[in-house]
Amino acid sequence: MINYIREQLQEFAKLQGDKPAINLVIPLQSFNLLSFLKGQTAAPCPIYPAIYWQDKKQQQTIVCLGQIESHHNIPSPTQQASYFGGLAFQQHGQQWDDFPAIKFIRPALEFILENQTMTLTCHFNGKHQIDKTLLYVEQLQHVSELSKIKSKIMTRTDSPTKKQWAELVELAIEYKALIPKVVLSRQTELDCTHKINHIDLLNLWQKANPSSFHFSFQFSEKHAFVGCSPERLFQREKQQLTTEALAGTISRGRNEREDHLLLQSLLTDKKIDRENYLVQEFIISNLKQLKAQVTHKEPYVMQLQHVQHLCVPINAIVKENTTDSQLLYRLHPTPAVGGSPKQPALQFINDNEPYRRGWYAGTVGYLRKNKSDFTVAIRSALISENKIKLFAGAGIVTGSIASQEWQELDNKIETILEVINHG
């Protein structure tokens, strides 16, 4: 494969010169992109950034390696450009190492599997030299077999602690007149016996919850941010926009009958209905402020391995001049991860949560001229050597009970804990 790609680039250079202004698209025989990415991250000199993306319907799987551009703002794609990256939960204050408030890259190499067809797009912008892309190609490794996790959990530290959580929930309810809903969250830090291979972890997580977005963003050897998120922020295809209000959670049942009863309770519970309605109202209102035509469908229950969520699909036709930047700033973060009203809820979180969310509950995805796709970065983990930070949140409204919300947090990280413990 490397020889073939090299030959294609060399022929392209003869036609387009040393710094092409257009991309080169090379058809390839299909292979497993997650196995391929594992091979690259295990290389003696790994290529960074290294990004994995799969949409929730598994129609598109992408691996990006290297970069020809890096931006700390939201770029506006033109022609053949693609940008991959994300926004932190809040765009102020200190952020995680490697994961600033906003970061997008235009990859050097973009491997795409779509409709069972594999291609490699070599990106060029009139400034990037073909020789630099050839250096990336020479560094490519063979696929590496995916395996079980060979590490066990030694210690677990929750922040906030269970006692601090109860106090936080009580405080949030005291503010109910000002903030009808605030989403509080917890970081669970695990110390493990051995270094965690984040690609193996993502593979097992993906198998446990296939109908989710799957992603991995690694900008250096220090950290990898991975996730298996059920929640779409938005997908835009030209002027057609798809989004959803995903809020309200209950556990799965121990048997089919109990599962069905819990599902029905999600559809009829007034507290959950209120929690979801605040998210719907926020999304629809913000889209209408951009002069979009908005419709929504009947709620349904999205079932995952250990939890089920109330979901209301929302569709819109946006104006031709509406930008992805406007959509990101309008819709992120929704009350599903922040609260309502937006600014008081975010301030409450900023003042009271004992850790930095960083890109957890932020948004990750990609931008193209005719299509963009973003997920809300929940059910996610920050991995470094033998440490894993897991994140989970719960919407606090009138009627919330701290112990039940704590259990919801545990339910939300149960899948990933099982993956680590049992592989």
PDB file of N, CA, C and O in Angstrom, residues 214-263:
ATOM      1  N   HIS A 214     -18.391   7.192  17.751  1.00  0.00           N
ATOM      2  CA  HIS A 214     -17.148   6.684  18.337  1.00  0.00           C
ATOM      3  C   HIS A 214     -16.012   7.582  17.883  1.00  0.00           C
ATOM      4  O   HIS A 214     -15.890   7.856  16.687  1.00  0.00           O
ATOM      5  N   PHE A 215     -15.214   8.041  18.826  1.00  0.00           N
ATOM      6  CA  PHE A 215     -14.156   8.980  18.443  1.00  0.00           C
ATOM      7  C   PHE A 215     -12.920   8.823  19.318  1.00  0.00           C
ATOM      8  O   PHE A 215     -12.984   8.336  20.453  1.00  0.00           O
ATOM      9  N   SER A 216     -11.790   9.227  18.743  1.00  0.00           N
ATOM     10  CA  SER A 216     -10.522   9.297  19.475  1.00  0.00           C
ATOM     11  C   SER A 216      -9.740  10.479  18.910  1.00  0.00           C
ATOM     12  O   SER A 216      -9.543  10.561  17.694  1.00  0.00           O
ATOM     13  N   PHE A 217      -9.339  11.394  19.790  1.00  0.00           N
ATOM     14  CA  PHE A 217      -8.521  12.538  19.398  1.00  0.00           C
ATOM     15  C   PHE A 217      -7.224  12.497  20.194  1.00  0.00           C
ATOM     16  O   PHE A 217      -7.247  12.514  21.434  1.00  0.00           O
ATOM     17  N   GLN A 218      -6.118  12.412  19.486  1.00  0.00           N
ATOM     18  CA  GLN A 218      -4.804  12.389  20.131  1.00  0.00           C
ATOM     19  C   GLN A 218      -3.896  13.373  19.387  1.00  0.00           C
ATOM     20  O   GLN A 218      -3.592  13.185  18.205  1.00  0.00           O
ATOM     21  N   PHE A 219      -3.471  14.421  20.094  1.00  0.00           N
ATOM     22  CA  PHE A 219      -2.635  15.458  19.482  1.00  0.00           C
ATOM     23  C   PHE A 219      -1.159  15.306  19.841  1.00  0.00           C
ATOM     24  O   PHE A 219      -0.311  15.952  19.248  1.00  0.00           O
ATOM     25  N   SER A 220      -0.874  14.472  20.841  1.00  0.00           N
ATOM     26  CA  SER A 220       0.516  14.154  21.194  1.00  0.00           C
ATOM     27  C   SER A 220       0.501  12.839  21.962  1.00  0.00           C
ATOM     28  O   SER A 220      -0.571  12.277  22.214  1.00  0.00           O
ATOM     29  N   GLU A 221       1.687  12.371  22.369  1.00  0.00           N
ATOM     30  CA  GLU A 221       1.746  11.099  23.103  1.00  0.00           C
ATOM     31  C   GLU A 221       1.190  11.229  24.516  1.00  0.00           C
ATOM     32  O   GLU A 221       0.926  10.226  25.178  1.00  0.00           O
ATOM     33  N   LYS A 222       0.965  12.461  24.999  1.00  0.00           N
ATOM     34  CA  LYS A 222       0.542  12.664  26.396  1.00  0.00           C
ATOM     35  C   LYS A 222      -0.832  12.088  26.714  1.00  0.00           C
ATOM     36  O   LYS A 222      -1.003  11.385  27.700  1.00  0.00           O
ATOM     37  N   HIS A 223      -1.829  12.454  25.902  1.00  0.00           N
ATOM     38  CA  HIS A 223      -3.212  12.100  26.224  1.00  0.00           C
ATOM     39  C   HIS A 223      -3.966  11.672  24.973  1.00  0.00           C
ATOM     40  O   HIS A 223      -3.683  12.142  23.884  1.00  0.00           O
ATOM     41  N   ALA A 224      -4.967  10.832  25.196  1.00  0.00           N
ATOM     42  CA  ALA A 224      -5.958  10.525  24.160  1.00  0.00           C
ATOM     43  C   ALA A 224      -7.338  10.765  24.763  1.00  0.00           C
ATOM     44  O   ALA A 224      -7.615  10.349  25.899  1.00  0.00           O
ATOM     45  N   PHE A 225      -8.192  11.451  24.010  1.00  0.00           N
ATOM     46  CA  PHE A 225      -9.570  11.681  24.447  1.00  0.00           C
ATOM     47  C   PHE A 225     -10.463  10.814  23.579  1.00  0.00           C
ATOM     48  O   PHE A 225     -10.505  10.983  22.355  1.00  0.00           O
ATOM     49  N   VAL A 226     -11.122   9.835  24.195  1.00  0.00           N
ATOM     50  CA  VAL A 226     -11.939   8.880  23.443  1.00  0.00           C
ATOM     51  C   VAL A 226     -13.368   8.908  23.972  1.00  0.00           C
ATOM     52  O   VAL A 226     -13.621   9.299  25.114  1.00  0.00           O
ATOM     53  N   GLY A 227     -14.297   8.478  23.118  1.00  0.00           N
ATOM     54  CA  GLY A 227     -15.681   8.478  23.564  1.00  0.00           C
ATOM     55  C   GLY A 227     -16.573   7.596  22.723  1.00  0.00           C
ATOM     56  O   GLY A 227     -16.244   7.210  21.595  1.00  0.00           O
ATOM     57  N   CYS A 228     -17.724   7.305  23.321  1.00  0.00           N
ATOM     58  CA  CYS A 228     -18.753   6.475  22.692  1.00  0.00           C
ATOM     59  C   CYS A 228     -20.080   7.161  23.030  1.00  0.00           C
ATOM     60  O   CYS A 228     -20.804   6.740  23.918  1.00  0.00           O
ATOM     61  N   SER A 229     -20.353   8.255  22.324  1.00  0.00           N
ATOM     62  CA  SER A 229     -21.445   9.148  22.707  1.00  0.00           C
ATOM     63  C   SER A 229     -22.737   8.848  21.957  1.00  0.00           C
ATOM     64  O   SER A 229     -22.730   8.721  20.731  1.00  0.00           O
ATOM     65  N   PRO A 230     -23.866   8.778  22.673  1.00  0.00           N
ATOM     66  CA  PRO A 230     -25.150   8.559  21.998  1.00  0.00           C
ATOM     67  C   PRO A 230     -25.751   9.849  21.430  1.00  0.00           C
ATOM     68  O   PRO A 230     -26.741   9.792  20.706  1.00  0.00           O
ATOM     69  N   GLU A 231     -25.158  11.004  21.746  1.00  0.00           N
ATOM     70  CA  GLU A 231     -25.845  12.283  21.506  1.00  0.00           C
ATOM     71  C   GLU A 231     -25.245  13.067  20.344  1.00  0.00           C
ATOM     72  O   GLU A 231     -24.057  13.380  20.337  1.00  0.00           O
ATOM     73  N   ARG A 232     -26.100  13.396  19.406  1.00  0.00           N
ATOM     74  CA  ARG A 232     -25.697  14.257  18.282  1.00  0.00           C
ATOM     75  C   ARG A 232     -25.906  15.714  18.670  1.00  0.00           C
ATOM     76  O   ARG A 232     -26.966  16.070  19.212  1.00  0.00           O
ATOM     77  N   LEU A 233     -24.902  16.555  18.393  1.00  0.00           N
ATOM     78  CA  LEU A 233     -25.131  18.002  18.514  1.00  0.00           C
ATOM     79  C   LEU A 233     -25.864  18.467  17.264  1.00  0.00           C
ATOM     80  O   LEU A 233     -26.961  19.001  17.354  1.00  0.00           O
ATOM     81  N   PHE A 234     -25.268  18.269  16.102  1.00  0.00           N
ATOM     82  CA  PHE A 234     -25.999  18.476  14.850  1.00  0.00           C
ATOM     83  C   PHE A 234     -25.234  17.847  13.695  1.00  0.00           C
ATOM     84  O   PHE A 234     -24.021  17.684  13.750  1.00  0.00           O
ATOM     85  N   GLN A 235     -25.998  17.515  12.659  1.00  0.00           N
ATOM     86  CA  GLN A 235     -25.407  17.150  11.372  1.00  0.00           C
ATOM     87  C   GLN A 235     -26.023  18.087  10.338  1.00  0.00           C
ATOM     88  O   GLN A 235     -27.246  18.279  10.322  1.00  0.00           O
ATOM     89  N   ARG A 236     -25.158  18.684   9.518  1.00  0.00           N
ATOM     90  CA  ARG A 236     -25.646  19.567   8.453  1.00  0.00           C
ATOM     91  C   ARG A 236     -25.202  19.004   7.108  1.00  0.00           C
ATOM     92  O   ARG A 236     -24.030  18.735   6.898  1.00  0.00           O
ATOM     93  N   GLU A 237     -26.166  18.799   6.217  1.00  0.00           N
ATOM     94  CA  GLU A 237     -25.866  18.462   4.829  1.00  0.00           C
ATOM     95  C   GLU A 237     -26.446  19.575   3.976  1.00  0.00           C
ATOM     96  O   GLU A 237     -27.653  19.681   3.844  1.00  0.00           O
ATOM     97  N   LYS A 238     -25.553  20.432   3.459  1.00  0.00           N
ATOM     98  CA  LYS A 238     -25.954  21.686   2.787  1.00  0.00           C
ATOM     99  C   LYS A 238     -26.849  22.469   3.749  1.00  0.00           C
ATOM    100  O   LYS A 238     -26.362  22.926   4.773  1.00  0.00           O
ATOM    101  N   GLN A 239     -28.158  22.617   3.462  1.00  0.00           N
ATOM    102  CA  GLN A 239     -29.010  23.411   4.359  1.00  0.00           C
ATOM    103  C   GLN A 239     -29.906  22.548   5.251  1.00  0.00           C
ATOM    104  O   GLN A 239     -30.674  23.069   6.047  1.00  0.00           O
ATOM    105  N   GLN A 240     -29.788  21.234   5.098  1.00  0.00           N
ATOM    106  CA  GLN A 240     -30.596  20.319   5.923  1.00  0.00           C
ATOM    107  C   GLN A 240     -29.868  20.042   7.245  1.00  0.00           C
ATOM    108  O   GLN A 240     -28.726  19.586   7.234  1.00  0.00           O
ATOM    109  N   LEU A 241     -30.541  20.295   8.351  1.00  0.00           N
ATOM    110  CA  LEU A 241     -29.919  20.112   9.666  1.00  0.00           C
ATOM    111  C   LEU A 241     -30.689  19.089  10.494  1.00  0.00           C
ATOM    112  O   LEU A 241     -31.921  19.107  10.528  1.00  0.00           O
ATOM    113  N   THR A 242     -29.963  18.182  11.125  1.00  0.00           N
ATOM    114  CA  THR A 242     -30.554  17.180  12.018  1.00  0.00           C
ATOM    115  C   THR A 242     -29.932  17.347  13.394  1.00  0.00           C
ATOM    116  O   THR A 242     -28.708  17.434  13.528  1.00  0.00           O
ATOM    117  N   THR A 243     -30.775  17.413  14.415  1.00  0.00           N
ATOM    118  CA  THR A 243     -30.279  17.482  15.786  1.00  0.00           C
ATOM    119  C   THR A 243     -31.264  16.734  16.680  1.00  0.00           C
ATOM    120  O   THR A 243     -32.162  16.043  16.184  1.00  0.00           O
ATOM    121  N   GLU A 244     -31.096  16.834  18.006  1.00  0.00           N
ATOM    122  CA  GLU A 244     -31.980  16.089  18.904  1.00  0.00           C
ATOM    123  C   GLU A 244     -31.891  16.640  20.321  1.00  0.00           C
ATOM    124  O   GLU A 244     -30.870  17.203  20.714  1.00  0.00           O
ATOM    125  N   ALA A 245     -32.988  16.496  21.037  1.00  0.00           N
ATOM    126  CA  ALA A 245     -32.989  16.778  22.470  1.00  0.00           C
ATOM    127  C   ALA A 245     -32.870  15.437  23.182  1.00  0.00           C
ATOM    128  O   ALA A 245     -33.809  14.640  23.177  1.00  0.00           O
ATOM    129  N   LEU A 246     -31.700  15.171  23.747  1.00  0.00           N
ATOM    130  CA  LEU A 246     -31.453  13.915  24.450  1.00  0.00           C
ATOM    131  C   LEU A 246     -31.266  14.247  25.929  1.00  0.00           C
ATOM    132  O   LEU A 246     -30.210  14.717  26.332  1.00  0.00           O
ATOM    133  N   ALA A 247     -32.302  14.052  26.707  1.00  0.00           N
ATOM    134  CA  ALA A 247     -32.230  14.356  28.141  1.00  0.00           C
ATOM    135  C   ALA A 247     -33.305  13.547  28.850  1.00  0.00           C
ATOM    136  O   ALA A 247     -34.410  13.385  28.336  1.00  0.00           O
ATOM    137  N   GLY A 248     -32.968  13.066  30.037  1.00  0.00           N
ATOM    138  CA  GLY A 248     -33.835  12.169  30.776  1.00  0.00           C
ATOM    139  C   GLY A 248     -33.292  10.761  30.661  1.00  0.00           C
ATOM    140  O   GLY A 248     -33.197  10.219  29.559  1.00  0.00           O
ATOM    141  N   THR A 249     -32.904  10.192  31.789  1.00  0.00           N
ATOM    142  CA  THR A 249     -32.205   8.902  31.795  1.00  0.00           C
ATOM    143  C   THR A 249     -32.803   7.984  32.842  1.00  0.00           C
ATOM    144  O   THR A 249     -33.196   8.425  33.924  1.00  0.00           O
ATOM    145  N   ILE A 250     -32.859   6.707  32.498  1.00  0.00           N
ATOM    146  CA  ILE A 250     -33.270   5.678  33.465  1.00  0.00           C
ATOM    147  C   ILE A 250     -32.450   4.431  33.159  1.00  0.00           C
ATOM    148  O   ILE A 250     -31.928   4.279  32.052  1.00  0.00           O
ATOM    149  N   SER A 251     -32.316   3.545  34.126  1.00  0.00           N
ATOM    150  CA  SER A 251     -31.497   2.344  33.922  1.00  0.00           C
ATOM    151  C   SER A 251     -32.236   1.330  33.053  1.00  0.00           C
ATOM    152  O   SER A 251     -33.442   1.438  32.827  1.00  0.00           O
ATOM    153  N   ARG A 252     -31.520   0.330  32.549  1.00  0.00           N
ATOM    154  CA  ARG A 252     -32.135  -0.800  31.865  1.00  0.00           C
ATOM    155  C   ARG A 252     -32.674  -1.771  32.906  1.00  0.00           C
ATOM    156  O   ARG A 252     -32.185  -1.845  34.031  1.00  0.00           O
ATOM    157  N   GLY A 253     -33.676  -2.545  32.528  1.00  0.00           N
ATOM    158  CA  GLY A 253     -34.272  -3.509  33.441  1.00  0.00           C
ATOM    159  C   GLY A 253     -33.496  -4.803  33.528  1.00  0.00           C
ATOM    160  O   GLY A 253     -32.674  -5.114  32.655  1.00  0.00           O
ATOM    161  N   ARG A 254     -33.771  -5.580  34.565  1.00  0.00           N
ATOM    162  CA  ARG A 254     -33.087  -6.867  34.753  1.00  0.00           C
ATOM    163  C   ARG A 254     -33.668  -7.954  33.857  1.00  0.00           C
ATOM    164  O   ARG A 254     -33.062  -8.989  33.630  1.00  0.00           O
ATOM    165  N   ASN A 255     -34.900  -7.716  33.359  1.00  0.00           N
ATOM    166  CA  ASN A 255     -35.526  -8.649  32.427  1.00  0.00           C
ATOM    167  C   ASN A 255     -36.382  -7.829  31.462  1.00  0.00           C
ATOM    168  O   ASN A 255     -36.506  -6.613  31.589  1.00  0.00           O
ATOM    169  N   GLU A 256     -36.977  -8.521  30.492  1.00  0.00           N
ATOM    170  CA  GLU A 256     -37.717  -7.816  29.434  1.00  0.00           C
ATOM    171  C   GLU A 256     -38.901  -7.019  29.983  1.00  0.00           C
ATOM    172  O   GLU A 256     -39.148  -5.879  29.569  1.00  0.00           O
ATOM    173  N   ARG A 257     -39.614  -7.599  30.938  1.00  0.00           N
ATOM    174  CA  ARG A 257     -40.793  -6.923  31.504  1.00  0.00           C
ATOM    175  C   ARG A 257     -40.380  -5.656  32.249  1.00  0.00           C
ATOM    176  O   ARG A 257     -40.964  -4.583  32.057  1.00  0.00           O
ATOM    177  N   GLU A 258     -39.354  -5.764  33.106  1.00  0.00           N
ATOM    178  CA  GLU A 258     -38.893  -4.608  33.866  1.00  0.00           C
ATOM    179  C   GLU A 258     -38.332  -3.529  32.926  1.00  0.00           C
ATOM    180  O   GLU A 258     -38.565  -2.335  33.126  1.00  0.00           O
ATOM    181  N   ASP A 259     -37.634  -3.966  31.882  1.00  0.00           N
ATOM    182  CA  ASP A 259     -37.067  -3.039  30.904  1.00  0.00           C
ATOM    183  C   ASP A 259     -38.185  -2.223  30.247  1.00  0.00           C
ATOM    184  O   ASP A 259     -38.070  -1.007  30.074  1.00  0.00           O
ATOM    185  N   HIS A 260     -39.269  -2.905  29.877  1.00  0.00           N
ATOM    186  CA  HIS A 260     -40.396  -2.234  29.222  1.00  0.00           C
ATOM    187  C   HIS A 260     -41.085  -1.254  30.183  1.00  0.00           C
ATOM    188  O   HIS A 260     -41.470  -0.147  29.773  1.00  0.00           O
ATOM    189  N   LEU A 261     -41.232  -1.649  31.442  1.00  0.00           N
ATOM    190  CA  LEU A 261     -41.855  -0.756  32.435  1.00  0.00           C
ATOM    191  C   LEU A 261     -41.016   0.507  32.645  1.00  0.00           C
ATOM    192  O   LEU A 261     -41.551   1.622  32.738  1.00  0.00           O
ATOM    193  N   LEU A 262     -39.702   0.326  32.696  1.00  0.00           N
ATOM    194  CA  LEU A 262     -38.813   1.485  32.849  1.00  0.00           C
ATOM    195  C   LEU A 262     -38.891   2.381  31.615  1.00  0.00           C
ATOM    196  O   LEU A 262     -38.905   3.613  31.729  1.00  0.00           O
ATOM    197  N   LEU A 263     -38.955   1.759  30.431  1.00  0.00           N
ATOM    198  CA  LEU A 263     -39.091   2.521  29.197  1.00  0.00           C
ATOM    199  C   LEU A 263     -40.370   3.364  29.226  1.00  0.00           C
ATOM    200  O   LEU A 263     -40.351   4.555  28.888  1.00  0.00           O
TER     201      LEU A 263
END
